């Protein structure tokens, strides 16, 4: 199945795109997508467990199941204080 992946801030800069379409298995979770992203695009992040993800505008943990056509946003970690 295909999911639309939106990239923000440093992820968008590193990828040179604001969104991509990623094909994942029908039973994929957010965690599966995170691992696929790290495998395909190691320049954005090296630890899939650190990816902060929103699905259809709601933050989701890595156990959340994806559906065809979901819009997934990858949110870079924010630092500061």
XYZ file of C-alpha atoms in Angstrom:
81
model
C 0.000 0.000 0.000
C 1.078 3.596 -0.471
C 1.286 6.272 2.195
C 2.089 9.917 1.642
C 5.000 11.040 3.818
C 5.320 14.756 4.552
C 8.759 16.010 5.545
C 9.341 19.024 7.752
C 12.245 21.296 8.707
C 15.621 19.523 8.604
C 14.103 16.379 7.044
C 12.748 18.425 4.148
C 16.110 20.171 3.729
C 18.067 16.901 3.735
C 15.691 15.207 1.286
C 15.196 18.203 -0.982
C 11.448 17.525 -1.049
C 8.457 18.341 1.119
C 6.714 14.994 0.532
C 7.264 11.529 -0.901
C 5.127 8.445 -1.446
C 6.346 5.257 0.221
C 5.102 1.747 -0.469
C 4.804 -0.438 2.642
C 3.205 -3.845 3.305
C -0.560 -3.920 3.904
C -0.135 -4.631 7.633
C 2.520 -1.967 8.216
C 2.761 -0.006 11.426
C 4.321 3.390 11.976
C 7.375 1.502 13.254
C 7.622 -0.444 9.973
C 7.480 2.806 8.053
C 10.142 4.321 10.329
C 12.461 1.383 9.676
C 11.807 1.633 5.925
C 12.586 5.361 5.963
C 15.888 4.815 7.795
C 16.777 1.995 5.397
C 16.013 4.059 2.277
C 17.103 7.476 3.542
C 19.807 7.129 6.225
C 20.737 10.779 5.739
C 17.621 11.962 7.582
C 17.980 9.912 10.781
C 19.884 6.832 11.919
C 17.550 5.486 14.616
C 13.982 4.632 13.549
C 12.871 4.618 17.185
C 13.574 8.356 17.413
C 11.238 9.346 14.581
C 8.302 11.417 15.776
C 5.319 10.661 13.571
C 1.859 12.092 13.039
C -0.729 10.178 11.009
C -3.554 12.212 9.525
C -2.617 15.172 11.783
C -2.471 13.160 15.058
C 0.696 12.042 16.825
C 0.929 8.245 16.857
C 3.220 5.724 18.490
C 5.163 3.195 16.459
C 2.556 0.444 17.058
C -0.189 2.312 15.177
C -1.339 0.512 11.998
C -1.299 2.459 8.753
C -4.004 2.424 6.079
C -3.836 3.027 2.340
C -3.704 6.739 1.618
C -2.705 7.831 5.140
C -0.812 11.095 5.329
C 2.200 10.586 7.569
C 4.241 13.530 8.827
C 7.806 13.085 10.041
C 8.539 15.668 12.708
C 12.235 16.327 13.491
C 13.229 16.430 17.150
C 13.183 19.934 18.592
C 15.883 21.168 20.931
C 16.279 24.355 22.825
C 15.215 25.797 26.056
